[in-house]
XYZ file of N, CA and C in Angstrom:
618
model
N -7.466 -1.122 -6.006
C -6.675 -0.478 -5.201
C -5.852 0.594 -5.700
N -5.473 0.117 -7.329
C -4.339 1.223 -7.713
C -5.142 1.471 -9.333
N -5.394 2.835 -9.131
C -5.611 3.206 -10.169
C -4.564 3.995 -11.114
N -5.093 3.018 -12.735
C -3.461 3.936 -13.722
C -2.897 3.256 -14.053
N -2.796 1.700 -12.821
C -1.226 0.398 -12.647
C -1.354 -0.103 -13.933
N -0.260 -0.203 -14.543
C 0.412 -0.368 -15.764
C -0.193 -2.300 -15.895
N 0.172 -2.995 -14.263
C -0.455 -4.735 -14.354
C -2.339 -4.497 -14.285
N -2.579 -5.592 -15.009
C -3.567 -5.189 -14.225
C -4.387 -7.039 -14.925
N -5.446 -6.866 -14.022
C -5.272 -8.628 -13.369
C -7.324 -9.128 -13.596
N -7.676 -10.077 -13.862
C -9.230 -10.211 -14.048
C -9.852 -9.244 -12.785
N -10.703 -9.321 -13.552
C -12.154 -8.099 -12.032
C -12.234 -9.022 -11.132
N -11.674 -9.259 -10.213
C -11.729 -9.699 -8.254
C -12.059 -8.554 -7.354
N -12.844 -8.555 -6.286
C -13.140 -7.668 -5.321
C -11.887 -7.599 -4.793
N -10.519 -6.326 -4.657
C -9.154 -6.716 -3.612
C -10.262 -5.627 -2.746
N -11.006 -4.949 -2.622
C -11.221 -3.577 -0.970
C -10.901 -4.321 -0.524
N -10.497 -3.438 0.134
C -9.669 -4.072 2.240
C -11.260 -4.471 2.975
N -12.001 -4.098 2.411
C -13.725 -5.031 2.621
C -13.296 -6.109 3.095
N -12.824 -6.580 1.571
C -13.251 -8.085 1.061
C -12.027 -9.126 1.770
N -10.852 -8.011 1.549
C -9.739 -8.890 1.712
C -9.597 -8.571 3.106
N -10.392 -8.130 3.877
C -10.121 -7.991 5.996
C -10.825 -9.367 5.857
N -11.952 -9.837 5.345
C -12.837 -10.659 5.908
C -12.731 -11.733 5.032
N -11.422 -12.007 4.333
C -10.891 -13.193 4.350
C -9.870 -13.524 5.282
N -9.870 -12.383 5.133
C -7.687 -12.584 6.353
C -8.310 -13.249 7.622
N -9.472 -12.535 8.258
C -10.627 -13.571 9.200
C -10.415 -14.678 9.056
N -11.765 -15.389 8.201
C -11.493 -16.636 7.781
C -10.235 -17.333 7.815
N -9.179 -16.384 7.627
C -7.769 -17.644 7.446
C -7.155 -17.336 9.138
N -7.228 -16.380 9.385
C -6.765 -16.320 10.345
C -7.260 -17.695 12.017
N -8.790 -17.388 11.217
C -10.221 -18.047 12.302
C -9.010 -19.647 12.059
N -9.380 -20.119 11.034
C -8.898 -21.619 10.079
C -7.031 -22.077 10.952
N -6.475 -20.995 11.389
C -4.957 -20.950 11.908
C -5.198 -21.497 13.383
N -6.565 -20.787 14.196
C -6.684 -21.051 15.343
C -5.427 -19.881 16.515
N -5.645 -18.439 15.269
C -5.045 -17.720 15.803
C -5.890 -16.944 16.667
N -5.003 -16.508 17.885
C -5.526 -15.216 18.901
C -6.666 -14.698 18.951
N -7.919 -14.790 19.596
C -9.107 -13.613 18.807
C -9.428 -12.765 19.554
N -8.238 -11.762 20.114
C -8.009 -10.378 20.144
C -7.002 -10.454 18.757
N -6.501 -10.802 18.375
C -5.824 -10.173 16.810
C -7.253 -10.017 15.804
N -7.745 -11.669 15.518
C -8.473 -11.699 15.051
C -9.202 -10.622 14.533
N -9.926 -10.020 16.282
C -10.763 -8.842 16.003
C -10.244 -7.646 15.803
N -9.173 -7.580 15.629
C -8.623 -6.306 15.107
C -8.723 -5.465 13.888
N -9.480 -7.195 12.655
C -9.716 -7.012 11.592
C -10.833 -6.533 11.193
N -11.935 -6.842 11.794
C -13.191 -6.482 12.023
C -13.423 -4.362 10.877
N -12.050 -3.761 11.694
C -11.678 -2.370 11.607
C -11.056 -2.159 10.718
N -11.139 -0.818 9.861
C -10.225 -0.344 8.135
C -8.840 -1.062 8.687
N -8.303 -0.912 7.464
C -6.932 -0.900 7.864
C -6.318 -0.218 6.463
N -7.147 0.794 6.591
C -6.364 2.433 5.025
C -5.237 1.679 5.210
N -4.138 2.249 5.817
C -3.216 2.829 6.731
C -2.133 1.719 5.555
N -2.160 0.707 6.687
C -1.399 -0.275 6.393
C -1.096 -1.318 4.931
N -3.011 -0.839 4.040
C -2.823 -1.588 2.490
C -2.133 0.146 2.136
N -1.747 1.085 2.467
C -1.895 2.555 1.476
C -0.065 2.003 1.468
N 0.609 2.398 2.498
C 1.792 2.017 3.304
C 2.446 1.138 2.529
N 1.960 -0.273 2.219
C 2.761 -1.207 1.608
C 2.436 -1.475 0.276
N 1.702 -1.278 0.261
C 1.277 -0.719 -1.383
C 1.436 0.262 -2.491
N 2.258 1.353 -2.225
C 2.964 2.084 -2.445
C 4.290 1.635 -2.281
N 4.538 1.440 -1.387
C 6.344 0.980 -1.338
C 6.410 0.261 -2.150
N 5.595 -1.069 -2.143
C 5.642 -2.403 -3.293
C 5.513 -1.656 -4.836
N 4.684 -0.862 -5.431
C 4.916 0.016 -5.960
C 6.123 0.228 -6.667
N 6.664 1.441 -5.469
C 7.681 2.484 -5.223
C 9.197 1.547 -6.381
N 8.971 0.321 -5.095
C 10.493 -1.153 -5.486
C 9.864 -1.225 -7.430
N 8.422 -1.272 -7.891
C 8.964 -2.045 -8.781
C 9.437 -1.411 -9.475
N 9.761 -0.309 -9.480
C 10.235 1.122 -9.958
C 12.064 1.249 -10.963
N 12.054 0.346 -9.288
C 13.738 -0.056 -8.722
C 14.337 -0.629 -9.959
N 15.379 -0.743 -10.341
C 16.258 -1.839 -10.605
C 16.300 -3.104 -9.869
N 15.754 -4.684 -10.698
C 15.990 -5.487 -9.974
C 17.237 -6.089 -10.157
N 17.699 -6.901 -8.704
C 18.943 -7.066 -8.967
C 19.058 -8.981 -9.142
N 20.020 -9.088 -9.191
C 20.500 -10.472 -9.410
C 21.359 -11.119 -8.759
N 21.282 -12.735 -8.798
C 22.177 -13.174 -7.402
C 23.818 -13.765 -8.437
N 24.196 -14.298 -7.468
C 25.709 -14.799 -8.113
C 25.921 -15.307 -9.535
N 24.205 -15.810 -8.797
C 24.024 -17.067 -10.516
C 22.955 -16.393 -11.276
N 23.243 -14.746 -11.329
C 21.992 -14.939 -12.286
C 20.923 -14.626 -12.304
N 20.580 -15.439 -11.242
C 18.783 -15.323 -11.077
C 18.224 -13.511 -10.023
N 17.532 -13.461 -10.657
C 16.986 -12.018 -10.521
C 16.632 -12.375 -8.814
N 16.393 -11.341 -8.402
C 15.604 -11.628 -6.377
C 14.989 -11.472 -6.027
N 14.795 -12.053 -5.284
C 13.193 -12.248 -5.285
C 12.464 -10.608 -3.995
N 11.569 -9.748 -4.757
C 12.038 -8.498 -4.024
C 10.386 -8.622 -3.446
N 9.581 -7.711 -2.430
C 8.703 -7.853 -2.233
C 7.774 -6.478 -3.106
N 7.694 -6.853 -4.351
C 7.411 -5.008 -4.833
C 5.962 -5.730 -5.645
N 5.474 -5.085 -6.246
C 4.293 -4.749 -6.806
C 3.465 -5.750 -7.415
N 3.952 -6.927 -7.936
C 4.169 -7.889 -8.746
C 3.306 -9.498 -6.756
N 4.056 -9.103 -6.369
C 4.192 -9.432 -5.510
C 3.121 -8.808 -3.651
N 2.637 -8.111 -4.055
C 1.271 -7.187 -4.160
C 0.638 -7.631 -4.169
N 0.294 -7.449 -5.617
C -1.274 -7.467 -6.238
C -1.241 -9.390 -6.100
N -0.366 -10.473 -6.178
C -0.534 -11.669 -5.893
C -0.868 -12.071 -5.113
N -0.370 -11.735 -4.273
C -0.895 -11.933 -2.791
C -2.319 -11.479 -2.565
N -3.090 -10.088 -3.106
C -3.671 -9.888 -1.957
C -4.898 -10.700 -3.346
N -4.447 -11.262 -4.295
C -5.564 -12.041 -4.831
C -5.138 -13.171 -4.662
N -4.330 -13.560 -4.121
C -4.953 -14.781 -3.846
C -5.250 -15.029 -2.183
N -5.570 -13.420 -1.468
C -6.483 -13.581 -0.436
C -7.623 -13.288 -0.228
N -8.108 -12.478 -1.351
C -9.643 -12.476 -2.320
C -9.798 -14.220 -2.618
N -8.737 -14.713 -3.394
C -9.871 -16.085 -4.186
C -9.262 -17.049 -3.018
N -8.680 -17.111 -1.507
C -8.521 -18.037 -0.695
C -9.675 -19.480 -0.439
N -9.321 -20.801 -0.341
C -10.042 -21.665 -0.455
C -9.584 -22.703 0.317
N -10.330 -23.601 0.895
C -9.377 -25.019 1.357
C -8.152 -26.047 1.137
N -8.169 -25.479 -0.272
C -7.485 -26.143 -1.284
C -5.904 -25.283 -1.563
N -6.100 -24.200 -1.623
C -4.896 -22.787 -1.583
C -4.388 -22.556 -0.485
N -5.455 -22.873 0.591
C -4.988 -22.304 1.640
C -3.468 -22.028 2.144
N -3.220 -23.645 2.057
C -1.834 -24.210 2.904
C -0.530 -23.797 1.719
N -0.535 -24.071 0.574
C 0.344 -23.777 -0.239
C 0.540 -22.062 -0.051
N -0.366 -21.361 0.726
C -0.413 -19.788 0.090
C 0.142 -19.360 1.284
N 0.121 -20.253 2.154
C 0.693 -19.606 3.862
C 1.378 -18.624 4.064
N 2.995 -19.129 3.715
C 4.231 -18.539 4.561
C 3.768 -16.655 3.411
N 3.236 -16.316 2.456
C 3.387 -15.233 2.340
C 1.655 -14.350 2.917
N 0.977 -15.129 2.747
C -0.187 -15.048 4.085
C 0.093 -14.267 5.262
N 1.291 -14.635 5.757
C 0.760 -14.290 6.827
C 1.929 -13.146 7.059
N 3.035 -13.268 5.570
C 4.104 -11.680 5.248
C 3.416 -10.900 5.153
N 2.770 -10.887 4.310
C 1.592 -9.593 4.002
C 0.268 -9.618 5.480
N 0.261 -10.559 5.835
C -0.938 -9.892 7.183
C 0.205 -8.943 8.062
N 1.510 -9.111 8.937
C 2.112 -9.102 9.653
C 2.440 -7.377 9.065
N 2.039 -7.436 7.040
C 2.944 -5.575 7.615
C 1.978 -5.133 7.242
N 0.767 -4.617 6.557
C -0.341 -4.408 7.143
C -1.168 -4.843 8.594
N -0.023 -5.351 9.267
C -0.794 -4.633 11.132
C 0.305 -4.199 11.440
N 1.752 -4.016 10.766
C 2.879 -3.570 11.326
C 2.572 -2.072 11.531
N 1.961 -1.749 9.883
C 1.887 -0.175 9.547
C 0.844 0.388 10.508
N -1.231 -0.608 9.927
C -1.569 0.381 10.671
C -1.775 0.202 11.770
N -0.557 -0.681 13.184
C -1.579 -0.563 14.560
C 0.825 -0.400 15.369
N 0.690 0.430 14.099
C 2.198 1.106 14.630
C 2.552 1.255 15.999
N 1.589 1.814 16.584
C 2.311 2.361 17.561
C 1.835 1.437 18.981
N 1.628 0.507 18.192
C 1.771 -1.669 19.043
C 3.363 -1.274 19.669
N 3.575 -0.949 18.292
C 5.046 -2.141 18.198
C 6.204 -0.499 18.214
N 5.946 0.439 18.228
C 6.850 1.218 18.780
C 6.164 2.696 18.981
N 6.984 3.849 19.748
C 6.636 4.384 19.987
C 6.230 5.784 19.570
N 5.450 5.806 18.096
C 5.168 6.410 17.497
C 4.215 6.841 16.573
N 3.514 7.377 16.455
C 1.835 7.653 15.481
C 2.273 6.863 13.791
N 0.721 6.760 13.155
C 1.004 7.025 12.076
C 1.627 8.101 11.602
N 1.877 7.385 9.691
C 2.393 8.564 9.205
C 4.434 8.739 9.556
N 4.636 8.121 10.426
C 5.866 9.075 10.709
C 6.696 7.437 10.005
N 6.739 7.678 8.395
C 7.149 5.757 7.991
C 9.480 6.266 8.589
N 9.755 6.868 8.537
C 11.065 7.935 8.681
C 11.273 6.940 9.721
N 10.481 6.535 10.605
C 11.069 6.030 12.030
C 10.310 4.978 11.548
N 10.142 4.311 10.810
C 9.254 2.943 10.931
C 9.590 2.088 9.908
N 9.693 2.872 9.281
C 10.473 1.681 6.959
C 11.951 1.634 7.168
N 12.114 0.329 7.009
C 13.461 0.551 6.656
C 13.323 -0.994 5.259
N 13.935 -1.360 4.683
C 14.397 -2.664 4.227
C 15.084 -3.060 4.012
N 15.560 -4.737 2.825
C 16.800 -5.695 3.336
C 17.854 -4.878 2.887
N 17.917 -3.487 2.324
C 18.938 -2.438 1.802
C 19.139 -1.803 2.691
N 18.641 -1.223 3.431
C 18.942 -0.883 4.810
C 18.275 0.792 3.790
N 17.572 0.931 2.928
C 17.115 2.317 2.580
C 16.341 2.707 3.282
N 15.912 3.585 4.439
C 15.031 4.524 5.097
C 14.532 5.632 3.680
N 13.191 5.976 4.718
C 12.220 6.807 4.450
C 12.328 8.068 4.267
N 12.629 9.408 4.134
C 12.512 10.711 4.384
C 11.661 11.497 4.875
N 11.111 11.818 6.355
C 9.693 12.606 5.851
C 10.043 14.258 5.188
N 9.787 14.357 4.012
C 10.039 15.689 3.211
C 8.941 17.178 3.795
N 7.989 16.604 3.406
C 6.824 17.458 4.805
C 5.746 16.964 5.100
N 4.958 18.308 5.738
C 3.216 17.789 6.107
C 2.814 18.918 5.487
N 1.476 18.919 5.701
C 0.365 19.524 4.775
C -0.146 19.651 5.576
N -1.228 20.424 6.433
C -2.395 20.206 6.941
C -3.353 21.721 6.662
N -4.350 20.785 6.456
C -5.970 21.573 6.093
C -6.386 20.745 5.711
N -7.579 21.546 4.628
C -9.422 21.549 5.080
C -9.285 21.120 3.471
N -9.075 19.834 1.455
C -9.387 19.991 1.059
C -10.241 18.855 0.550
N -10.514 18.935 -0.720
C -11.680 17.280 -1.279
C -11.131 17.153 -2.142
N -11.496 16.192 -3.518
C -11.628 16.158 -4.070
C -10.890 18.039 -5.558
N -12.076 18.413 -5.565
C -12.154 19.086 -6.412
C -10.534 20.406 -6.719
N -10.873 20.463 -4.602
C -9.349 21.177 -4.432
C -8.110 21.306 -5.203
N -7.705 19.567 -5.279
C -6.696 19.264 -5.054
C -6.756 19.448 -6.477
N -7.218 19.217 -7.740
C -6.701 19.201 -9.010
C -7.369 20.455 -9.577
N -7.741 21.807 -8.611
C -9.239 22.836 -9.863
C -7.296 23.498 -9.873
N -7.803 24.352 -11.055
C -5.979 25.352 -11.416
C -6.103 26.357 -10.891
N -4.515 26.985 -10.644
C -3.841 28.113 -9.601
C -2.839 28.503 -10.624
N -2.880 29.778 -10.431
C -2.009 30.195 -11.251
C -0.906 30.277 -9.509
N 0.306 29.833 -10.168
C 1.665 29.935 -9.872
C 2.950 30.505 -9.977
N 3.545 31.509 -9.309
C 4.430 31.710 -10.366
C 3.923 31.929 -12.138
N 2.817 32.770 -12.060
C 2.703 32.971 -13.225
C 2.570 32.583 -14.600
N 1.904 31.014 -13.878
C 1.781 29.653 -14.422
C 1.637 28.869 -13.697
N -0.035 28.622 -14.549
C -1.302 27.678 -14.254
C -0.808 25.958 -13.717
N -0.846 25.903 -12.586
C -0.903 23.946 -12.027
C -2.061 24.112 -11.304
N -2.357 22.662 -10.039
C -3.249 22.598 -9.762
C -2.139 21.793 -7.676
N -2.741 21.957 -7.098
C -2.483 20.713 -6.023
C -2.144 19.550 -5.701
N -2.474 18.991 -6.024
C -1.877 17.323 -6.825
C -0.356 17.524 -7.393
N -0.717 18.319 -9.016
C 0.380 18.057 -9.636
C 2.436 18.972 -8.897
N 1.652 19.323 -7.389
C 2.721 20.627 -7.083
C 3.322 19.016 -6.038
N 2.392 18.379 -5.501
C 2.164 17.372 -4.354
C 3.200 16.375 -4.922
N 3.510 15.846 -5.533
C 3.095 14.741 -6.452
C 4.275 14.744 -7.068
N 5.534 14.236 -6.372
C 7.113 15.122 -6.659
C 7.728 13.460 -7.382
N 8.905 13.674 -8.079
C 8.769 12.367 -8.831
C 9.774 11.486 -7.830
N 8.747 9.915 -8.759
C 9.374 8.750 -7.051
C 8.923 8.728 -4.978
N 7.784 9.811 -5.641
C 7.713 10.039 -3.889
C 6.143 9.602 -3.430
N 6.067 9.077 -2.428
C 5.149 8.226 -1.810
C 4.371 9.559 -0.784
N 3.556 9.367 -1.076
C 2.561 10.451 -0.747
C 1.189 10.241 0.286
N 1.009 10.557 0.997
C -0.674 10.162 2.680
C -1.059 11.037 2.213
N -2.483 10.748 1.971
C -3.505 11.396 2.374
C -4.410 11.839 3.000
N -4.448 12.278 4.267
C -5.666 11.780 5.390
C -6.652 12.120 5.898
N -7.776 11.983 6.506
C -8.913 12.352 6.580
C -8.832 11.641 8.480
N -10.304 11.948 9.064
C -9.890 11.944 10.208
C -10.480 10.358 10.150
N -11.196 9.171 9.136
C -11.867 8.171 9.315
C -11.350 7.221 8.102
N -9.737 7.323 6.937
C -10.152 6.955 5.917
C -7.982 7.383 5.206
N -7.587 6.800 4.785
C -6.538 7.129 3.713
C -6.645 6.933 2.645
N -5.662 8.051 1.524
C -5.646 7.054 0.182
C -4.036 7.391 0.380
N -2.804 7.346 -0.717
C -1.981 7.661 -1.053
C -1.499 7.786 -2.942
N -0.750 8.959 -3.092
C -0.173 8.342 -4.463
C 0.603 8.351 -4.695
N 1.302 7.728 -5.676
C 2.946 7.513 -6.429
C 3.482 8.395 -7.721
N 3.585 9.590 -8.018
C 3.666 9.642 -8.965
C 5.465 9.235 -9.976
N 4.843 8.570 -10.157
C 6.804 7.621 -10.895
C 6.423 8.322 -12.914
N 8.148 9.238 -13.132
C 8.187 9.972 -14.170
C 6.294 10.820 -14.888
N 5.692 10.859 -15.817
C 4.567 10.924 -16.074
C 2.860 10.739 -15.378
N 3.270 9.604 -15.384
C 1.584 9.418 -14.471
C 1.921 9.181 -12.698
N 0.459 9.528 -12.043
C 0.509 9.188 -11.307
C -0.887 8.199 -10.544
N 0.197 7.558 -9.779
C -0.177 5.714 -9.448
C -1.470 6.489 -8.514
N -2.908 6.850 -8.318
C -3.717 6.186 -6.878
C -3.895 5.176 -6.291
N -3.754 5.435 -5.375
C -4.768 4.002 -4.246
C -5.174 4.141 -3.313
N -6.216 3.533 -3.061
C -6.993 3.629 -2.697
C -8.305 2.135 -1.698
N -7.336 1.586 -0.241
C -8.082 0.345 0.029
C -9.646 0.447 0.116
N -10.388 1.033 -0.556
C -11.195 0.592 -0.529
C -12.404 0.925 -2.098
N -11.019 1.030 -2.992
C -11.393 0.401 -4.581
C -11.703 -1.032 -4.406
N -12.289 -1.623 -4.804
C -12.609 -2.983 -5.350
C -12.009 -4.114 -6.710
N -11.166 -3.125 -7.514
C -10.546 -3.322 -8.857
C -9.890 -2.261 -9.139
N -8.595 -3.153 -10.100
C -8.184 -1.937 -11.097
C -8.408 -2.063 -11.980
N -8.268 -0.562 -12.697
C -8.249 0.096 -13.318
C -7.100 0.737 -14.578
């Protein structure tokens, strides 16, 4: 899923295709509503991308401690990737122990993927649908429409007498950027000097 992420795990298929298959099996075992289960036959790239990028961004923020000096648990990148690994390795032995985290993960990706079923807005309007336990909200800084290929994003261009590329100019520090097409969505997060790409169709961490 993430490229250039610092945390690495054994090679496990973490593509949305595999995770959604496991999620369908899990929901069926829990005897959830059949219409709800059918939703996961389609792609959830927006839901995975939003949740994954936010979790990675949260990992760049200082950890907080409670009054006893214990680190407060949060839904950061560690939580995201550990839960994704749980789903990928789901079996009859670990399903009960992982149920709480699985339900939370599934509810998050469902909410963002099908936000129009919960709020009168469309995908991508995160400033109207996103908030966390510290009452932080997102600000939509810009929207750019156009037809771009991967080569377009990295092609050298002359800006103010210096050479750069579109990707560098899109990737503002500690900003989440979503890149959408008619049938798929990816995203990236720029943290200091690293650009972390997220593609829900990727099978492994690199």
